[in-house]
mmCIF file of C-alpha atoms and ligand atoms in Angstrom:
data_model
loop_
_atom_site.group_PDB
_atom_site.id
_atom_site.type_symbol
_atom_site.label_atom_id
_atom_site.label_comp_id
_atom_site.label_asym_id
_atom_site.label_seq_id
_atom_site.Cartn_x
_atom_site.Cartn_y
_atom_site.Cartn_z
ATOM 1 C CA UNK A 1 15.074 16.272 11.781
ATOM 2 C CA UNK A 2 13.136 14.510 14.483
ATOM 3 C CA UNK A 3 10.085 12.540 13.292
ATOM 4 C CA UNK A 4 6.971 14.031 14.838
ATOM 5 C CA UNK A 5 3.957 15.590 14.943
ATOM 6 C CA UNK A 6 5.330 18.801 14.872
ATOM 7 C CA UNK A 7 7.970 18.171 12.400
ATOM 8 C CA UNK A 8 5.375 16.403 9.753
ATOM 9 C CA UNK A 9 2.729 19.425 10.584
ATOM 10 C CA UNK A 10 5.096 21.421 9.512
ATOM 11 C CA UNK A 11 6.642 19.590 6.094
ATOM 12 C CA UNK A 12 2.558 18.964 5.138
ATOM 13 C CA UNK A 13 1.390 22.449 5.962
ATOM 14 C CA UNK A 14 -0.600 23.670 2.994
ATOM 15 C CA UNK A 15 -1.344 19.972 1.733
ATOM 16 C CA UNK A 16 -5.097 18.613 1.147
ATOM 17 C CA UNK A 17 -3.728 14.979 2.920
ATOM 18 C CA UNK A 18 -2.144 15.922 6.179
ATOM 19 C CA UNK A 19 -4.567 19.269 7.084
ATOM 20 C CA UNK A 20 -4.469 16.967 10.493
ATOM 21 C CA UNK A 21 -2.103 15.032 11.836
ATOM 22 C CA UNK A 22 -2.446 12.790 14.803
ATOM 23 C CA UNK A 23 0.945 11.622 15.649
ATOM 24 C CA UNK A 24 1.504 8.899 18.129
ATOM 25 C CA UNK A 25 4.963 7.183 19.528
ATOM 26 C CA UNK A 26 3.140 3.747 19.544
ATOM 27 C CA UNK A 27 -0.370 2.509 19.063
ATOM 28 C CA UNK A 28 -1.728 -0.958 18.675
ATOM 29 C CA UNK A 29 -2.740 -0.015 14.959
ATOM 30 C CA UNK A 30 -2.804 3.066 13.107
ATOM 31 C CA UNK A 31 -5.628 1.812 10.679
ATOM 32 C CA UNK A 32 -7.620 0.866 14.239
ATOM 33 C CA UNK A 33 -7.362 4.871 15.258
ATOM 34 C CA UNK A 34 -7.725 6.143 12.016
ATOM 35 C CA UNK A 35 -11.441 3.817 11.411
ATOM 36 C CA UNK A 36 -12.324 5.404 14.936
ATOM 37 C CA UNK A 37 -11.181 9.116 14.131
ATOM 38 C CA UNK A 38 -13.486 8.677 10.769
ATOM 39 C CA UNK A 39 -16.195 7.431 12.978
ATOM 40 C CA UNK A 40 -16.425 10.214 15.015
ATOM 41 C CA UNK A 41 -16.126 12.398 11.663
ATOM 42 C CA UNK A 42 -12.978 12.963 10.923
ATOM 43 C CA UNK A 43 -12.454 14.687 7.750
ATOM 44 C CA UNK A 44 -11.128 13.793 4.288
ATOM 45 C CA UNK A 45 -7.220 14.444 4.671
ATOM 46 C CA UNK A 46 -6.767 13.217 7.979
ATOM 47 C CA UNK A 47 -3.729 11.590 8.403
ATOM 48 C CA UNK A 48 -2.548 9.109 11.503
ATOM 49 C CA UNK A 49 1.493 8.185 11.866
ATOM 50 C CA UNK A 50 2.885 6.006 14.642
ATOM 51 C CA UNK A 51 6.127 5.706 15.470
ATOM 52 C CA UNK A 52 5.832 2.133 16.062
ATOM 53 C CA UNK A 53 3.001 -0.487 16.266
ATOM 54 C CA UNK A 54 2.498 -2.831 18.765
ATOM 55 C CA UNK A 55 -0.244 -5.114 16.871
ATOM 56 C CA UNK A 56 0.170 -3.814 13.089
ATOM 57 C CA UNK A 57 -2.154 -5.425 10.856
ATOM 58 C CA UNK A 58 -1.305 -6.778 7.456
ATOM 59 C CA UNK A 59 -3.993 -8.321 4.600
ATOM 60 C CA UNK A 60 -5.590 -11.670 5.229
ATOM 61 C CA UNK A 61 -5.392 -11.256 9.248
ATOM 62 C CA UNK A 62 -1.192 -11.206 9.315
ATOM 63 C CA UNK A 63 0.451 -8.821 11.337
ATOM 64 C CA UNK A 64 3.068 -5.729 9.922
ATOM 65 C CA UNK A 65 6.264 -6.175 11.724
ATOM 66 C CA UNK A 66 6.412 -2.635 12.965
ATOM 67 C CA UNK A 67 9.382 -1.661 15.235
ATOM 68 C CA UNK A 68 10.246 2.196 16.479
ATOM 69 C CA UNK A 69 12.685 4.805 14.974
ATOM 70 C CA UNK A 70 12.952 3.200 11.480
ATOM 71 C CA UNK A 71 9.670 2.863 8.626
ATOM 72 C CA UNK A 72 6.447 4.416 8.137
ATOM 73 C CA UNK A 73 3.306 3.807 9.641
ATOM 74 C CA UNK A 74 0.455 5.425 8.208
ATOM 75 C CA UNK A 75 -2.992 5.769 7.949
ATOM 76 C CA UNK A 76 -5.183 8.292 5.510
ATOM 77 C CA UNK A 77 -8.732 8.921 6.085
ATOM 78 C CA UNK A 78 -10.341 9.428 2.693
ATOM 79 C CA UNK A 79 -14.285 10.012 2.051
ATOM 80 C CA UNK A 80 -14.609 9.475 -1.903
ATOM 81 C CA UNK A 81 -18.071 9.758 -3.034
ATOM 82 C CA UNK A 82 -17.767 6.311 -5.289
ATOM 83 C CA UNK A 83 -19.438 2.758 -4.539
ATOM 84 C CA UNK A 84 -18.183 0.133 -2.367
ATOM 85 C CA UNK A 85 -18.000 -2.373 -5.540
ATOM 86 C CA UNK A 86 -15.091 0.057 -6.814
ATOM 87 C CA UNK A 87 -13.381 0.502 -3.153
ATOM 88 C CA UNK A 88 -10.755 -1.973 -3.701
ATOM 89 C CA UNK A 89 -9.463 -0.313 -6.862
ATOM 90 C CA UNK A 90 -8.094 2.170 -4.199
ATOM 91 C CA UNK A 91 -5.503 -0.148 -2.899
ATOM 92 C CA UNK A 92 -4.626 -0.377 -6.509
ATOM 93 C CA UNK A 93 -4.594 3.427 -6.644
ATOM 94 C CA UNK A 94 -2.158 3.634 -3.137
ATOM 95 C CA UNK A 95 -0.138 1.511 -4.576
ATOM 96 C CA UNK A 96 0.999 3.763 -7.741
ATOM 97 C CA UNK A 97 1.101 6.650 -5.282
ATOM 98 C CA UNK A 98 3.415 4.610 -3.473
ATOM 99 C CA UNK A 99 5.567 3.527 -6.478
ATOM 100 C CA UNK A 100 5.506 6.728 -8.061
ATOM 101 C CA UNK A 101 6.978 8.215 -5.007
ATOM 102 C CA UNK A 102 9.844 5.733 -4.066
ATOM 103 C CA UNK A 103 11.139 5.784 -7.466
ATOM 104 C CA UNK A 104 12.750 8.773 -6.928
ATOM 105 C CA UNK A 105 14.744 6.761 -4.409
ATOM 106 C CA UNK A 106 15.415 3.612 -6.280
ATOM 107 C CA UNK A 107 14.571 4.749 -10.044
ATOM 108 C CA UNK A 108 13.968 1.677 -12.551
ATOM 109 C CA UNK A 109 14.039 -0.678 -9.672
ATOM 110 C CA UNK A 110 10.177 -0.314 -8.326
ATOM 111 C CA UNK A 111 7.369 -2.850 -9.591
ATOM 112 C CA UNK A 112 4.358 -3.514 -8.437
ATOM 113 C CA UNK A 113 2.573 -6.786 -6.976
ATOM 114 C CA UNK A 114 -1.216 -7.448 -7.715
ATOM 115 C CA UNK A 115 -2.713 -6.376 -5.084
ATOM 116 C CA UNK A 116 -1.112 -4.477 -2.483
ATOM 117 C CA UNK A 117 2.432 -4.986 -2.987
ATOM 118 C CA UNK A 118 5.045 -2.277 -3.597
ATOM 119 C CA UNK A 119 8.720 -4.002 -4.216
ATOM 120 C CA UNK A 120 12.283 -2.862 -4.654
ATOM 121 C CA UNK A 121 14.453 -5.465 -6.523
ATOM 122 C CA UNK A 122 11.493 -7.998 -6.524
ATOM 123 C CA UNK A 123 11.711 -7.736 -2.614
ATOM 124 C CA UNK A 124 8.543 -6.355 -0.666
ATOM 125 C CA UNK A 125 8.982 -2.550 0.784
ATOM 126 C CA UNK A 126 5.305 -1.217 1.233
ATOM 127 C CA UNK A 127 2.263 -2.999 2.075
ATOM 128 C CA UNK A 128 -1.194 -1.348 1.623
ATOM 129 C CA UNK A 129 -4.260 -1.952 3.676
ATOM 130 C CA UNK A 130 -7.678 -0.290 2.755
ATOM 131 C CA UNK A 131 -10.215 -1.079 5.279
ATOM 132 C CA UNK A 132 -13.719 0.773 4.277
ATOM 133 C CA UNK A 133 -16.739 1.440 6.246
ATOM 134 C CA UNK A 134 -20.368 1.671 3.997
ATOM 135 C CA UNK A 135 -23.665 3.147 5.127
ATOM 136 C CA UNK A 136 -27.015 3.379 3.061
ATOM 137 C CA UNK A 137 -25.331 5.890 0.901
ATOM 138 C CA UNK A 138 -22.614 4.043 -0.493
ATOM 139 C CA UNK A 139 -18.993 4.277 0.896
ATOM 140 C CA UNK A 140 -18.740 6.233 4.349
ATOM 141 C CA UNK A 141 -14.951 5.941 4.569
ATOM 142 C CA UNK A 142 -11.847 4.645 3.081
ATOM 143 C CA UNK A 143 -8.992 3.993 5.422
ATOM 144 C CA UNK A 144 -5.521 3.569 3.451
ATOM 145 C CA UNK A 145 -3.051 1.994 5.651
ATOM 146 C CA UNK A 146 0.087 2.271 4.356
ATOM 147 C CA UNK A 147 3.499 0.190 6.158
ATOM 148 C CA UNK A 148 6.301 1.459 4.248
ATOM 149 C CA UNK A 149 9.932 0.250 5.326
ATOM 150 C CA UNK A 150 12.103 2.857 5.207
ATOM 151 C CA UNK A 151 15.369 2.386 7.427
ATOM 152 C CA UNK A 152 15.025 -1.068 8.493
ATOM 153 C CA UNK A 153 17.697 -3.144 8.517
ATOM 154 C CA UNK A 154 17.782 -7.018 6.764
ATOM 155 C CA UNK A 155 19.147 -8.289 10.377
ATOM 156 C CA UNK A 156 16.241 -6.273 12.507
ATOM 157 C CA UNK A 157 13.675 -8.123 9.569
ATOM 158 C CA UNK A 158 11.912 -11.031 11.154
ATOM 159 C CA UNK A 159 13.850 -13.925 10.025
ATOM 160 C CA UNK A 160 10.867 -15.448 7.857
ATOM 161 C CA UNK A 161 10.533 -12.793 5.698
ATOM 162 C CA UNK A 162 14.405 -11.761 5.100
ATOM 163 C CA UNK A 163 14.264 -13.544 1.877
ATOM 164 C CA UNK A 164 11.301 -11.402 0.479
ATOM 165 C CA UNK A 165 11.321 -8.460 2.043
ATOM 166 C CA UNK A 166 13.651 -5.094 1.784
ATOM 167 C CA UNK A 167 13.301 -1.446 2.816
ATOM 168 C CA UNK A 168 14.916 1.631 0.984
ATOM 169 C CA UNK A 169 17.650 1.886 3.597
ATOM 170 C CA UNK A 170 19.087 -1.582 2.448
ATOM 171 C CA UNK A 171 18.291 -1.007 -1.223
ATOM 172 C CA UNK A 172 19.785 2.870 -1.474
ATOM 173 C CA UNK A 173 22.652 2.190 0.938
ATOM 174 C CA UNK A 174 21.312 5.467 2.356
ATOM 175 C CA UNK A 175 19.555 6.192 6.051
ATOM 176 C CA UNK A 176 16.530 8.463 4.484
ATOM 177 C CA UNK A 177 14.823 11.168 6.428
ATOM 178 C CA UNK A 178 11.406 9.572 6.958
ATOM 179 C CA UNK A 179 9.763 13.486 7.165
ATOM 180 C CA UNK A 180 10.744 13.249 3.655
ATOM 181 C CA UNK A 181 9.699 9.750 2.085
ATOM 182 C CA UNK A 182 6.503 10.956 4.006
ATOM 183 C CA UNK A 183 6.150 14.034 2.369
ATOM 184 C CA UNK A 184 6.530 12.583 -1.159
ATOM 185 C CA UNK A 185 4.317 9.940 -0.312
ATOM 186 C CA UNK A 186 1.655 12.504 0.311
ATOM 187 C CA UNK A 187 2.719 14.543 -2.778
ATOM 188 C CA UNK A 188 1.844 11.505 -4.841
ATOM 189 C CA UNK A 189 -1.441 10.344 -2.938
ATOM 190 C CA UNK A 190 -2.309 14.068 -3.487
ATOM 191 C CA UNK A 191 -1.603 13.429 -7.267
ATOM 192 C CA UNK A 192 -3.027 9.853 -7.367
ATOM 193 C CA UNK A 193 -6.320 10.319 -5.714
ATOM 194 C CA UNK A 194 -8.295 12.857 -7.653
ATOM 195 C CA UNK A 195 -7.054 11.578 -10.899
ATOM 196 C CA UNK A 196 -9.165 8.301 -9.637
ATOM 197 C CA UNK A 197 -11.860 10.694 -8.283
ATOM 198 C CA UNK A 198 -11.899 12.366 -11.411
ATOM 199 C CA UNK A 199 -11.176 10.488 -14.312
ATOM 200 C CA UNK A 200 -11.883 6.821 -13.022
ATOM 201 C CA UNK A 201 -10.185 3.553 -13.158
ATOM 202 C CA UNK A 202 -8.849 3.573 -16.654
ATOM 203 C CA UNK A 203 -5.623 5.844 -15.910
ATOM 204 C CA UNK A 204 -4.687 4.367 -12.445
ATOM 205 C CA UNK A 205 -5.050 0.948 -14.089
ATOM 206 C CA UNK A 206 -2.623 1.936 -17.039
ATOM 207 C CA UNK A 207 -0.398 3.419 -14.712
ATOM 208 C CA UNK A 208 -0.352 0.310 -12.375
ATOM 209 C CA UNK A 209 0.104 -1.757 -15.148
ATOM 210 C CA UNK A 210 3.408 0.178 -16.181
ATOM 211 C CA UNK A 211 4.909 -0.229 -12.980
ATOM 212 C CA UNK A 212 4.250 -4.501 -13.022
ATOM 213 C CA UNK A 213 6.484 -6.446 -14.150
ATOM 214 C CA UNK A 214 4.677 -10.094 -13.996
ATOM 215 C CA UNK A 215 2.338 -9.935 -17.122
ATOM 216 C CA UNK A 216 2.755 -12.777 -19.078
ATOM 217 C CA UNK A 217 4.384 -15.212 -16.518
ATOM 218 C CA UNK A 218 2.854 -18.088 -15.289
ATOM 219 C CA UNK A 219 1.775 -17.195 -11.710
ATOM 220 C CA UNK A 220 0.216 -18.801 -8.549
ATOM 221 C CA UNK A 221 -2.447 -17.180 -6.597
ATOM 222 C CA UNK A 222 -3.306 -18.597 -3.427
ATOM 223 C CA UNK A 223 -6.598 -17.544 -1.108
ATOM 224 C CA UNK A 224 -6.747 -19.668 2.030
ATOM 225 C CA UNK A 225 -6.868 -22.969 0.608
ATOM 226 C CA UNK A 226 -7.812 -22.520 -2.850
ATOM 227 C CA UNK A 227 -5.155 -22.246 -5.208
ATOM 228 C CA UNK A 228 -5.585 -21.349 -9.080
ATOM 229 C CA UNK A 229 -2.646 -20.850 -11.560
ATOM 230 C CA UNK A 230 -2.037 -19.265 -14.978
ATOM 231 C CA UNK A 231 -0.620 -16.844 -17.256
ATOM 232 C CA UNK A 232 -0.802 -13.316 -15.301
ATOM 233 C CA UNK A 233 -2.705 -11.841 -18.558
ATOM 234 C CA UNK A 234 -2.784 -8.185 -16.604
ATOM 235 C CA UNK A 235 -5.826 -6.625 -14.561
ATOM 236 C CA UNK A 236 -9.332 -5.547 -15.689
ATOM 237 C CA UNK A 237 -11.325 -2.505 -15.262
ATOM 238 C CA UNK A 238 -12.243 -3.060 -11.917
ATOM 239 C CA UNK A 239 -8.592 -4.008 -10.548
ATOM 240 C CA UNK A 240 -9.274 -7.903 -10.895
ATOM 241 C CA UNK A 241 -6.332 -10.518 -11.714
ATOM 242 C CA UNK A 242 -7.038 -11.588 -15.102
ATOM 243 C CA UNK A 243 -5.327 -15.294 -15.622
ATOM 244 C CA UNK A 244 -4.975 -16.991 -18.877
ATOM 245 C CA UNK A 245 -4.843 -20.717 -19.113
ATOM 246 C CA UNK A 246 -3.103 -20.749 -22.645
ATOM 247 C CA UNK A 247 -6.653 -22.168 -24.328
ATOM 248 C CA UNK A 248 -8.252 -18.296 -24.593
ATOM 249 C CA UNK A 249 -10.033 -18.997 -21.465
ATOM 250 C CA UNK A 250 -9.556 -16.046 -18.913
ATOM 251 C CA UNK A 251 -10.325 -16.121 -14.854
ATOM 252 C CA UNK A 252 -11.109 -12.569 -13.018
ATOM 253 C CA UNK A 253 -9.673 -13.186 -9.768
ATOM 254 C CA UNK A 254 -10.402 -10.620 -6.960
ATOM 255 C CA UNK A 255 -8.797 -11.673 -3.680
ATOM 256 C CA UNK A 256 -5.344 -13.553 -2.976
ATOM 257 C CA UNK A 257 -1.377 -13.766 -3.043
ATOM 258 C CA UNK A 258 -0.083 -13.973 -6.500
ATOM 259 C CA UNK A 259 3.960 -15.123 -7.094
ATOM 260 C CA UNK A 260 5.339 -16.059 -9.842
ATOM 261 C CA UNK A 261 5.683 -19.796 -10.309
ATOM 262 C CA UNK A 262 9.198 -21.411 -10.567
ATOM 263 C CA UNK A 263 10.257 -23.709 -13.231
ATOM 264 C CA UNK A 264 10.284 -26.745 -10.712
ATOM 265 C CA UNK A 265 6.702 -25.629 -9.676
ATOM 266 C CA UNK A 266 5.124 -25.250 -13.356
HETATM 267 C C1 BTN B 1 0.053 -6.016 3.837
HETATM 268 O O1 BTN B 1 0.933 -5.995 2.967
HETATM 269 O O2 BTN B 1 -0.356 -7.089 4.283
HETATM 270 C C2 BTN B 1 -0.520 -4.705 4.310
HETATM 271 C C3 BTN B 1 0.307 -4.095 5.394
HETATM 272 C C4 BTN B 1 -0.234 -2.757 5.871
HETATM 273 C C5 BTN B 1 0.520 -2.214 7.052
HETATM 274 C C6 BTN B 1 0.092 -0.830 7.422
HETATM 275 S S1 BTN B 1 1.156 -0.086 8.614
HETATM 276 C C7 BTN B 1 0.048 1.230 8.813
HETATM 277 C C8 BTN B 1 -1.351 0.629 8.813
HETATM 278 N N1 BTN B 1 -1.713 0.177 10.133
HETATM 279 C C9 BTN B 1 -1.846 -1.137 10.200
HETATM 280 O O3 BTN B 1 -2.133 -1.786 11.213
HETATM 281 N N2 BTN B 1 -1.598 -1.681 8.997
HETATM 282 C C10 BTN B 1 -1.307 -0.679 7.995
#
């Protein structure tokens, strides 16, 4: 079935994410219409697809290589009554909605990537974005971007990232219906998000942790040019890296790109 706004109306009807869909064939950014659909008051549930995107954003300023007729281009308007200290734990949150869901297309093979990454076979699939805007109150609006690479091929993957990147296409051997990886996506955001709104951190965090596979290996996070290494030791209440140095001392680390260091590198 055809991938559009009538089609994903239509496979969300009844759902709390997706009451409103604004589909678009291409758009500089989905997150940039979605921040400017929540500014003009947009409700909770609002959803924004693209077909393609001409300038998709990625974390630290990169761009999301976003090309038509293949992945998923999201972005979910979300108005949790919580404070902006606690925000980032909902990339954390996204990204065992997005896990969660995927493994029903590559079961046993889905880990996650402190912060934002969602990977198939160690290779990067998803990427998460949450962009936020406060007021006086506390947090206005939560804007979960979410790139997820569905039928993309290794040879249409820009060259510099064919080593480290994947989509489900390449890892099933299947072409997937992308009205349906969207719809379980939203089936497990719908799942996800008021656990967090409900119950906290604690569960999310547990539930992240089961689906990482890099405790206890000796990792490298880098944030523009500082670099600190360690043993990944797991993540603390508030979503923070937690890296061991083997003499009981622990760092909280709270922004960055964390890989796991190779022998040559230790
Ligand atoms: C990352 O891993 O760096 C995050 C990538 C997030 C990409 C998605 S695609 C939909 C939404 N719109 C954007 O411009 N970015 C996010």
């Amino acid at each position: 079935m055809d991938f559009n706004e009538l089609s994903l109306q239509k496979r969300l009807s009844g759902r709390k994410i997706g009451h409103t869909i604004h589909y678009f064939e291409a758009v500089d950014s989905t997150n940039d219409i979605a921040f400017r659909l929540a500014h003009q008051g947009a409700t909770e549930g609002t959803v924004v697809v693209a077909d393609c995107q001409r300038r998709g954003k990625g974390r630290l300023s990169r761009s999301w290589q976003s090309p038509p007729g293949t992945n998923i281009y999201t972005s979910i308007i979300l108005r949790p009554a919580i404070s902006p200290v606690i925000a980032p734990q909902m990339t954390l949150m996204a990204g065992v909605a997005v896990a969660d869901a995927i493994t029903l297309y590559c079961p046993g093979r889905v880990t996650l990537k402190w912060p934002n990454d969602v990977q198939v076979g160690h290779k990067k699939v998803c990427g998460i974005l949450a962009e936020m805007k406060t007021s006086d109150q506390g947090v206005d609006f939560v804007i979960l971007g979410i790139g997820l690479n569905v039928n993309i091929r290794l040879d249409e993957l820009d060259p510099a990232f064919r080593n480290v990147a994947t989509s489900l296409c390449e890892e099933t051997g299947i072409i997937l219906s992308r009205l349906r990886v969207m719809e379980d996506l939203v089936d497990s955001i719908e799942r996800c998000y008021p656990l967090f709104i409900r119950e906290g951190f604690a569960l999310i965090r547990r539930q992240w942790l089961r689906h990482c596979d890099m405790v206890g290996k000796p990792l490298r996070v880098v944030f523009k040019e500082d670099i600190q290494t360690g043993q990944m030791l797991g993540i603390d209440e508030d979503g923070s890296l937690l890296l061991g140095d083997g003499q009981n001392n622990v760092r909280r680390v709270t922004a960055g790109d964390a890989s796991i260091m190779k022998d040559s590198e230790k």
